Amino acid sequence: RKEVEQDPGPFNVPEGATVAFNCTYSNSASQSFFWYRQDCRKEPKLLMSVYSSGNEDGRFTAQLNRASQYISLLIRDSKLSDSATYLCVVTPLYDSGGGADGLTFGKGTHLIIQP
Amino acid sequence: DVKVTQSSRYLVKRTGEKVFLECVQDMDHENMFWYRQDPGLGLRLIYFSYDVKMKEKGDIPEGYSVSREKKERFSLILESASTNQTSMYLCASSLSRGAGGLFHTDTQYFGPGTRLTVL
């Protein structure tokens, strides 16, 4: 069973602090990696893709460590509006016959930014 | 602007009823997905379709079927609804990226969800 593991939290963090959390995956054939954000009673929305070289978007930095099979998300200068659940997803390569095997979302990490 | 729509936001059905959940995307995406989301269990993939009339089982297909007759529309069918199918159902779509016969799923765009209650 291919798994994606996240610490469910909640992470209670004061406004302005830096927070980081990881997502580990077991399928070494995983090809694509993403972080999604989900607000309460809303659908997940893409936060950022995760590239091998790491990538940054404003206060958010995502990194991939293939050797240790984890991805990370770092949030700097956290805002109240960053409070949400953060989901990671890993997807494999598949052939033209299609396949959802290994397309897996983590259960999410709940982040609460406190004033 | 990308758009995935679902036929209902809230639905209440009785045990044994046949239930249809409809999803439409306007982005010409090859891939479409049905998930259910439950507290403590996260998002779980029910079915996946990578082309018209093509479907693949996800992690929890039992009690569900799907239909994809047109590229933009992916339907989830509960043949005989049961109380344990009370859940939030989310549809998503994505492009495929790849070459040489190997592909991977690109960013998934989600619909707003249908909260189904089976009494």
PDB file of C-alpha atoms in Angstrom:
ATOM      1  CA  ARG A   1       0.000   0.000   0.000  1.00  0.00           C
ATOM      2  CA  LYS A   2       1.534   3.246  -1.113  1.00  0.00           C
ATOM      3  CA  GLU A   3       1.296   5.830   1.652  1.00  0.00           C
ATOM      4  CA  VAL A   4       1.632   9.539   2.139  1.00  0.00           C
ATOM      5  CA  GLU A   5       2.095  10.598   5.722  1.00  0.00           C
ATOM      6  CA  GLN A   6       1.581  13.991   7.325  1.00  0.00           C
ATOM      7  CA  ASP A   7       1.544  15.143  10.934  1.00  0.00           C
ATOM      8  CA  PRO A   8      -2.128  16.088  11.429  1.00  0.00           C
ATOM      9  CA  GLY A   9      -1.304  18.796  13.986  1.00  0.00           C
ATOM     10  CA  PRO A  10      -2.785  21.140  14.867  1.00  0.00           C
ATOM     11  CA  PHE A  11       0.207  23.414  14.700  1.00  0.00           C
ATOM     12  CA  ASN A  12      -0.549  26.487  16.797  1.00  0.00           C
ATOM     13  CA  VAL A  13       1.809  29.246  15.701  1.00  0.00           C
ATOM     14  CA  PRO A  14       1.953  32.939  16.646  1.00  0.00           C
ATOM     15  CA  GLU A  15       1.455  35.442  13.890  1.00  0.00           C
ATOM     16  CA  GLY A  16       4.733  36.418  12.272  1.00  0.00           C
ATOM     17  CA  ALA A  17       6.510  33.174  13.111  1.00  0.00           C
ATOM     18  CA  THR A  18       8.027  30.705  10.666  1.00  0.00           C
ATOM     19  CA  VAL A  19       6.487  27.261  10.460  1.00  0.00           C
ATOM     20  CA  ALA A  20       7.523  24.176   8.533  1.00  0.00           C
ATOM     21  CA  PHE A  21       6.004  20.796   8.020  1.00  0.00           C
ATOM     22  CA  ASN A  22       6.881  17.694   6.067  1.00  0.00           C
ATOM     23  CA  CYS A  23       5.147  15.034   4.080  1.00  0.00           C
ATOM     24  CA  THR A  24       6.750  11.613   3.619  1.00  0.00           C
ATOM     25  CA  TYR A  25       5.884   9.229   0.820  1.00  0.00           C
ATOM     26  CA  SER A  26       6.618   5.562   0.315  1.00  0.00           C
ATOM     27  CA  ASN A  27       6.377   5.184  -3.475  1.00  0.00           C
ATOM     28  CA  SER A  28       9.839   5.833  -4.857  1.00  0.00           C
ATOM     29  CA  ALA A  29       8.364   6.032  -8.379  1.00  0.00           C
ATOM     30  CA  SER A  30       6.441   9.178  -7.481  1.00  0.00           C
ATOM     31  CA  GLN A  31       6.845  11.813 -10.141  1.00  0.00           C
ATOM     32  CA  SER A  32       4.796  14.886  -9.297  1.00  0.00           C
ATOM     33  CA  PHE A  33       4.454  16.598  -5.956  1.00  0.00           C
ATOM     34  CA  PHE A  34       2.096  19.339  -4.867  1.00  0.00           C
ATOM     35  CA  TRP A  35       0.980  21.247  -1.813  1.00  0.00           C
ATOM     36  CA  TYR A  36      -2.696  22.143  -1.608  1.00  0.00           C
ATOM     37  CA  ARG A  37      -4.465  24.382   0.856  1.00  0.00           C
ATOM     38  CA  GLN A  38      -7.965  23.603   2.106  1.00  0.00           C
ATOM     39  CA  ASP A  39     -10.027  26.038   4.115  1.00  0.00           C
ATOM     40  CA  CYS A  40     -12.821  24.794   6.351  1.00  0.00           C
ATOM     41  CA  ARG A  41     -15.793  23.522   4.301  1.00  0.00           C
ATOM     42  CA  LYS A  42     -14.090  24.465   1.032  1.00  0.00           C
ATOM     43  CA  GLU A  43     -12.449  22.488  -1.730  1.00  0.00           C
ATOM     44  CA  PRO A  44      -8.659  22.026  -1.875  1.00  0.00           C
ATOM     45  CA  LYS A  45      -6.817  24.569  -3.975  1.00  0.00           C
ATOM     46  CA  LEU A  46      -3.304  24.360  -5.334  1.00  0.00           C
ATOM     47  CA  LEU A  47      -0.765  26.226  -3.236  1.00  0.00           C
ATOM     48  CA  MET A  48       2.335  25.249  -5.160  1.00  0.00           C
ATOM     49  CA  SER A  49       3.975  22.515  -7.145  1.00  0.00           C
ATOM     50  CA  VAL A  50       7.187  21.068  -5.757  1.00  0.00           C
ATOM     51  CA  TYR A  51      10.155  20.827  -8.061  1.00  0.00           C
ATOM     52  CA  SER A  52      13.363  18.886  -7.593  1.00  0.00           C
ATOM     53  CA  SER A  53      15.351  22.081  -7.308  1.00  0.00           C
ATOM     54  CA  GLY A  54      12.973  23.524  -4.731  1.00  0.00           C
ATOM     55  CA  ASN A  55      10.801  26.519  -5.351  1.00  0.00           C
ATOM     56  CA  GLU A  56       9.699  29.675  -3.633  1.00  0.00           C
ATOM     57  CA  ASP A  57       6.569  31.788  -3.969  1.00  0.00           C
ATOM     58  CA  GLY A  58       6.613  34.826  -1.744  1.00  0.00           C
ATOM     59  CA  ARG A  59       6.556  33.641   1.880  1.00  0.00           C
ATOM     60  CA  PHE A  60       6.213  29.996   0.878  1.00  0.00           C
ATOM     61  CA  THR A  61       9.071  27.624   0.078  1.00  0.00           C
ATOM     62  CA  ALA A  62       8.655  24.026  -1.014  1.00  0.00           C
ATOM     63  CA  GLN A  63      11.419  21.459  -1.219  1.00  0.00           C
ATOM     64  CA  LEU A  64      11.738  17.884  -2.361  1.00  0.00           C
ATOM     65  CA  ASN A  65      14.165  15.354  -0.947  1.00  0.00           C
ATOM     66  CA  ARG A  66      14.024  12.279  -3.175  1.00  0.00           C
ATOM     67  CA  ALA A  67      16.693  10.371  -1.269  1.00  0.00           C
ATOM     68  CA  SER A  68      14.718  10.537   1.966  1.00  0.00           C
ATOM     69  CA  GLN A  69      11.342  10.607   0.183  1.00  0.00           C
ATOM     70  CA  TYR A  70       9.777  13.670   1.685  1.00  0.00           C
ATOM     71  CA  ILE A  71       8.574  17.092   0.648  1.00  0.00           C
ATOM     72  CA  SER A  72       8.481  20.106   2.907  1.00  0.00           C
ATOM     73  CA  LEU A  73       6.610  23.388   3.112  1.00  0.00           C
ATOM     74  CA  LEU A  74       8.023  26.428   4.890  1.00  0.00           C
ATOM     75  CA  ILE A  75       5.881  29.475   5.651  1.00  0.00           C
ATOM     76  CA  ARG A  76       7.686  32.640   6.729  1.00  0.00           C
ATOM     77  CA  ASP A  77       6.141  35.651   8.468  1.00  0.00           C
ATOM     78  CA  SER A  78       2.899  33.735   8.964  1.00  0.00           C
ATOM     79  CA  LYS A  79      -0.401  35.596   8.665  1.00  0.00           C
ATOM     80  CA  LEU A  80      -3.766  34.906  10.266  1.00  0.00           C
ATOM     81  CA  SER A  81      -5.056  34.105   6.784  1.00  0.00           C
ATOM     82  CA  ASP A  82      -2.583  31.216   6.528  1.00  0.00           C
ATOM     83  CA  SER A  83      -4.746  29.236   8.956  1.00  0.00           C
ATOM     84  CA  ALA A  84      -5.926  26.229   6.962  1.00  0.00           C
ATOM     85  CA  THR A  85      -5.253  22.557   6.356  1.00  0.00           C
ATOM     86  CA  TYR A  86      -2.296  21.841   4.087  1.00  0.00           C
ATOM     87  CA  LEU A  87      -2.456  18.698   1.978  1.00  0.00           C
ATOM     88  CA  CYS A  88       0.375  17.104   0.085  1.00  0.00           C
ATOM     89  CA  VAL A  89      -0.183  14.925  -2.931  1.00  0.00           C
ATOM     90  CA  VAL A  90       2.192  12.651  -4.804  1.00  0.00           C
ATOM     91  CA  THR A  91       1.489  11.104  -8.175  1.00  0.00           C
ATOM     92  CA  PRO A  92       3.344   8.430 -10.121  1.00  0.00           C
ATOM     93  CA  LEU A  93       4.219   8.029 -13.736  1.00  0.00           C
ATOM     94  CA  TYR A  94       1.749   5.862 -15.590  1.00  0.00           C
ATOM     95  CA  ASP A  95       1.633   4.450 -19.093  1.00  0.00           C
ATOM     96  CA  SER A  96      -0.886   5.277 -21.750  1.00  0.00           C
ATOM     97  CA  GLY A  97      -3.184   2.622 -20.357  1.00  0.00           C
ATOM     98  CA  GLY A  98      -3.876   5.011 -17.528  1.00  0.00           C
ATOM     99  CA  GLY A  99      -3.687   4.406 -13.820  1.00  0.00           C
ATOM    100  CA  ALA A 100      -4.542   5.989 -10.536  1.00  0.00           C
ATOM    101  CA  ASP A 101      -2.380   3.647  -8.515  1.00  0.00           C
ATOM    102  CA  GLY A 102      -0.286   5.739  -6.217  1.00  0.00           C
ATOM    103  CA  LEU A 103      -2.242   8.954  -6.754  1.00  0.00           C
ATOM    104  CA  THR A 104      -2.483   9.773  -3.088  1.00  0.00           C
ATOM    105  CA  PHE A 105      -3.307  12.737  -0.907  1.00  0.00           C
ATOM    106  CA  GLY A 106      -1.987  13.041   2.606  1.00  0.00           C
ATOM    107  CA  LYS A 107      -4.596  13.539   5.315  1.00  0.00           C
ATOM    108  CA  GLY A 108      -3.422  17.073   5.861  1.00  0.00           C
ATOM    109  CA  THR A 109      -1.707  19.194   8.474  1.00  0.00           C
ATOM    110  CA  HIS A 110      -3.944  21.636  10.330  1.00  0.00           C
ATOM    111  CA  LEU A 111      -2.314  25.030  10.887  1.00  0.00           C
ATOM    112  CA  ILE A 112      -3.699  27.671  13.241  1.00  0.00           C
ATOM    113  CA  ILE A 113      -2.070  31.095  13.269  1.00  0.00           C
ATOM    114  CA  GLN A 114      -2.771  32.918  16.512  1.00  0.00           C
ATOM    115  CA  PRO A 115      -2.839  36.706  16.904  1.00  0.00           C
TER     116      PRO A 115
ATOM    117  CA  ASP B   1     -10.391  31.073 -15.215  1.00  0.00           C
ATOM    118  CA  VAL B   2     -10.575  27.346 -14.627  1.00  0.00           C
ATOM    119  CA  LYS B   3     -13.898  25.942 -13.585  1.00  0.00           C
ATOM    120  CA  VAL B   4     -15.133  22.646 -12.216  1.00  0.00           C
ATOM    121  CA  THR B   5     -18.789  22.541 -11.266  1.00  0.00           C
ATOM    122  CA  GLN B   6     -20.790  19.948  -9.389  1.00  0.00           C
ATOM    123  CA  SER B   7     -24.515  19.504  -9.766  1.00  0.00           C
ATOM    124  CA  SER B   8     -25.465  19.964  -6.125  1.00  0.00           C
ATOM    125  CA  ARG B   9     -23.871  21.450  -3.009  1.00  0.00           C
ATOM    126  CA  TYR B  10     -26.115  19.527  -0.633  1.00  0.00           C
ATOM    127  CA  LEU B  11     -28.078  16.359  -1.228  1.00  0.00           C
ATOM    128  CA  VAL B  12     -30.228  14.226   1.076  1.00  0.00           C
ATOM    129  CA  LYS B  13     -31.217  10.735  -0.049  1.00  0.00           C
ATOM    130  CA  ARG B  14     -32.746   7.657   1.492  1.00  0.00           C
ATOM    131  CA  THR B  15     -31.122   4.260   1.883  1.00  0.00           C
ATOM    132  CA  GLY B  16     -31.516   2.196  -1.279  1.00  0.00           C
ATOM    133  CA  GLU B  17     -32.012   5.136  -3.619  1.00  0.00           C
ATOM    134  CA  LYS B  18     -29.947   5.481  -6.779  1.00  0.00           C
ATOM    135  CA  VAL B  19     -27.901   8.659  -6.630  1.00  0.00           C
ATOM    136  CA  PHE B  20     -26.231  10.558  -9.460  1.00  0.00           C
ATOM    137  CA  LEU B  21     -23.515  13.133  -8.818  1.00  0.00           C
ATOM    138  CA  GLU B  22     -22.521  15.154 -11.852  1.00  0.00           C
ATOM    139  CA  CYS B  23     -19.267  16.984 -12.497  1.00  0.00           C
ATOM    140  CA  VAL B  24     -18.445  19.263 -15.429  1.00  0.00           C
ATOM    141  CA  GLN B  25     -15.142  20.931 -16.302  1.00  0.00           C
ATOM    142  CA  ASP B  26     -14.554  23.539 -18.969  1.00  0.00           C
ATOM    143  CA  MET B  27     -10.775  23.228 -19.293  1.00  0.00           C
ATOM    144  CA  ASP B  28     -10.598  20.381 -21.840  1.00  0.00           C
ATOM    145  CA  HIS B  29      -8.759  18.243 -19.279  1.00  0.00           C
ATOM    146  CA  GLU B  30      -8.099  14.588 -20.032  1.00  0.00           C
ATOM    147  CA  ASN B  31      -8.247  13.402 -16.437  1.00  0.00           C
ATOM    148  CA  MET B  32     -11.188  13.536 -14.085  1.00  0.00           C
ATOM    149  CA  PHE B  33     -11.446  12.205 -10.536  1.00  0.00           C
ATOM    150  CA  TRP B  34     -14.016  11.477  -7.862  1.00  0.00           C
ATOM    151  CA  TYR B  35     -12.971  11.583  -4.204  1.00  0.00           C
ATOM    152  CA  ARG B  36     -14.754  11.398  -0.933  1.00  0.00           C
ATOM    153  CA  GLN B  37     -13.509  13.237   2.132  1.00  0.00           C
ATOM    154  CA  ASP B  38     -14.289  12.166   5.670  1.00  0.00           C
ATOM    155  CA  PRO B  39     -12.975  13.509   8.995  1.00  0.00           C
ATOM    156  CA  GLY B  40      -9.798  11.735  10.008  1.00  0.00           C
ATOM    157  CA  LEU B  41      -9.578   9.826   6.726  1.00  0.00           C
ATOM    158  CA  GLY B  42      -8.646  12.613   4.347  1.00  0.00           C
ATOM    159  CA  LEU B  43      -9.298  12.512   0.623  1.00  0.00           C
ATOM    160  CA  ARG B  44      -9.784   9.039  -0.795  1.00  0.00           C
ATOM    161  CA  LEU B  45      -9.918   8.321  -4.498  1.00  0.00           C
ATOM    162  CA  ILE B  46     -13.035   6.480  -5.653  1.00  0.00           C
ATOM    163  CA  TYR B  47     -12.592   6.440  -9.446  1.00  0.00           C
ATOM    164  CA  PHE B  48     -10.421   8.079 -12.037  1.00  0.00           C
ATOM    165  CA  SER B  49     -10.926   8.591 -15.764  1.00  0.00           C
ATOM    166  CA  TYR B  50      -8.094   9.442 -18.155  1.00  0.00           C
ATOM    167  CA  ASP B  51     -10.175   9.650 -21.316  1.00  0.00           C
ATOM    168  CA  VAL B  52     -13.719   9.435 -22.600  1.00  0.00           C
ATOM    169  CA  LYS B  53     -15.264   6.048 -21.748  1.00  0.00           C
ATOM    170  CA  MET B  54     -12.132   5.056 -19.830  1.00  0.00           C
ATOM    171  CA  LYS B  55     -12.160   4.529 -16.081  1.00  0.00           C
ATOM    172  CA  GLU B  56      -9.952   3.122 -13.392  1.00  0.00           C
ATOM    173  CA  LYS B  57     -10.777   2.088  -9.858  1.00  0.00           C
ATOM    174  CA  GLY B  58      -9.283   4.107  -7.069  1.00  0.00           C
ATOM    175  CA  ASP B  59      -8.813   3.048  -3.475  1.00  0.00           C
ATOM    176  CA  ILE B  60     -12.479   2.671  -2.522  1.00  0.00           C
ATOM    177  CA  PRO B  61     -14.629   1.856  -5.581  1.00  0.00           C
ATOM    178  CA  GLU B  62     -17.008  -0.542  -3.833  1.00  0.00           C
ATOM    179  CA  GLY B  63     -20.601   0.642  -3.987  1.00  0.00           C
ATOM    180  CA  TYR B  64     -19.858   3.186  -6.722  1.00  0.00           C
ATOM    181  CA  SER B  65     -19.756   3.301 -10.499  1.00  0.00           C
ATOM    182  CA  VAL B  66     -18.860   6.070 -12.928  1.00  0.00           C
ATOM    183  CA  SER B  67     -19.659   7.213 -16.415  1.00  0.00           C
ATOM    184  CA  ARG B  68     -17.688   9.402 -18.805  1.00  0.00           C
ATOM    185  CA  GLU B  69     -19.524   9.729 -22.111  1.00  0.00           C
ATOM    186  CA  LYS B  70     -18.156  13.189 -22.896  1.00  0.00           C
ATOM    187  CA  LYS B  71     -14.775  14.669 -22.121  1.00  0.00           C
ATOM    188  CA  GLU B  72     -16.147  17.461 -19.978  1.00  0.00           C
ATOM    189  CA  ARG B  73     -18.508  15.396 -17.841  1.00  0.00           C
ATOM    190  CA  PHE B  74     -17.813  12.709 -15.232  1.00  0.00           C
ATOM    191  CA  SER B  75     -20.660  11.173 -13.275  1.00  0.00           C
ATOM    192  CA  LEU B  76     -20.519   9.237 -10.031  1.00  0.00           C
ATOM    193  CA  ILE B  77     -23.339   6.777  -9.421  1.00  0.00           C
ATOM    194  CA  LEU B  78     -24.374   5.201  -6.153  1.00  0.00           C
ATOM    195  CA  GLU B  79     -26.468   2.252  -7.300  1.00  0.00           C
ATOM    196  CA  SER B  80     -28.098   1.728  -3.905  1.00  0.00           C
ATOM    197  CA  ALA B  81     -27.165   4.392  -1.394  1.00  0.00           C
ATOM    198  CA  SER B  82     -26.224   3.324   2.108  1.00  0.00           C
ATOM    199  CA  THR B  83     -25.702   5.339   5.284  1.00  0.00           C
ATOM    200  CA  ASN B  84     -21.936   4.731   5.194  1.00  0.00           C
ATOM    201  CA  GLN B  85     -21.825   6.669   1.945  1.00  0.00           C
ATOM    202  CA  THR B  86     -22.745   9.856   3.784  1.00  0.00           C
ATOM    203  CA  SER B  87     -19.767  12.071   2.982  1.00  0.00           C
ATOM    204  CA  MET B  88     -18.372  15.080   1.135  1.00  0.00           C
ATOM    205  CA  TYR B  89     -17.810  14.182  -2.510  1.00  0.00           C
ATOM    206  CA  LEU B  90     -15.251  16.137  -4.483  1.00  0.00           C
ATOM    207  CA  CYS B  91     -14.676  16.059  -8.204  1.00  0.00           C
ATOM    208  CA  ALA B  92     -11.410  17.181  -9.781  1.00  0.00           C
ATOM    209  CA  SER B  93      -9.867  17.436 -13.225  1.00  0.00           C
ATOM    210  CA  SER B  94      -6.332  17.738 -14.531  1.00  0.00           C
ATOM    211  CA  LEU B  95      -4.179  17.637 -17.619  1.00  0.00           C
ATOM    212  CA  SER B  96      -1.782  14.807 -18.272  1.00  0.00           C
ATOM    213  CA  ARG B  97       1.843  15.668 -18.811  1.00  0.00           C
ATOM    214  CA  GLY B  98       4.415  13.423 -20.361  1.00  0.00           C
ATOM    215  CA  ALA B  99       5.935  11.869 -23.405  1.00  0.00           C
ATOM    216  CA  GLY B 100       7.185   8.589 -24.719  1.00  0.00           C
ATOM    217  CA  GLY B 101       4.180   6.683 -23.429  1.00  0.00           C
ATOM    218  CA  LEU B 102       4.659   7.760 -19.821  1.00  0.00           C
ATOM    219  CA  PHE B 103       2.488  10.385 -18.184  1.00  0.00           C
ATOM    220  CA  HIS B 104       1.895  12.011 -14.863  1.00  0.00           C
ATOM    221  CA  THR B 105      -1.020  13.907 -13.472  1.00  0.00           C
ATOM    222  CA  ASP B 106      -0.675  17.676 -13.474  1.00  0.00           C
ATOM    223  CA  THR B 107      -2.350  20.105 -11.066  1.00  0.00           C
ATOM    224  CA  GLN B 108      -5.820  19.002 -10.047  1.00  0.00           C
ATOM    225  CA  TYR B 109      -8.636  21.556  -9.955  1.00  0.00           C
ATOM    226  CA  PHE B 110     -11.482  20.778  -7.624  1.00  0.00           C
ATOM    227  CA  GLY B 111     -15.177  21.471  -7.725  1.00  0.00           C
ATOM    228  CA  PRO B 112     -16.916  22.960  -4.668  1.00  0.00           C
ATOM    229  CA  GLY B 113     -18.027  19.556  -3.400  1.00  0.00           C
ATOM    230  CA  THR B 114     -21.358  17.842  -2.771  1.00  0.00           C
ATOM    231  CA  ARG B 115     -22.271  17.054   0.820  1.00  0.00           C
ATOM    232  CA  LEU B 116     -24.384  13.897   0.584  1.00  0.00           C
ATOM    233  CA  THR B 117     -26.435  12.659   3.501  1.00  0.00           C
ATOM    234  CA  VAL B 118     -28.008   9.204   3.268  1.00  0.00           C
ATOM    235  CA  LEU B 119     -30.778   8.617   5.797  1.00  0.00           C
TER     236      LEU B 119
END
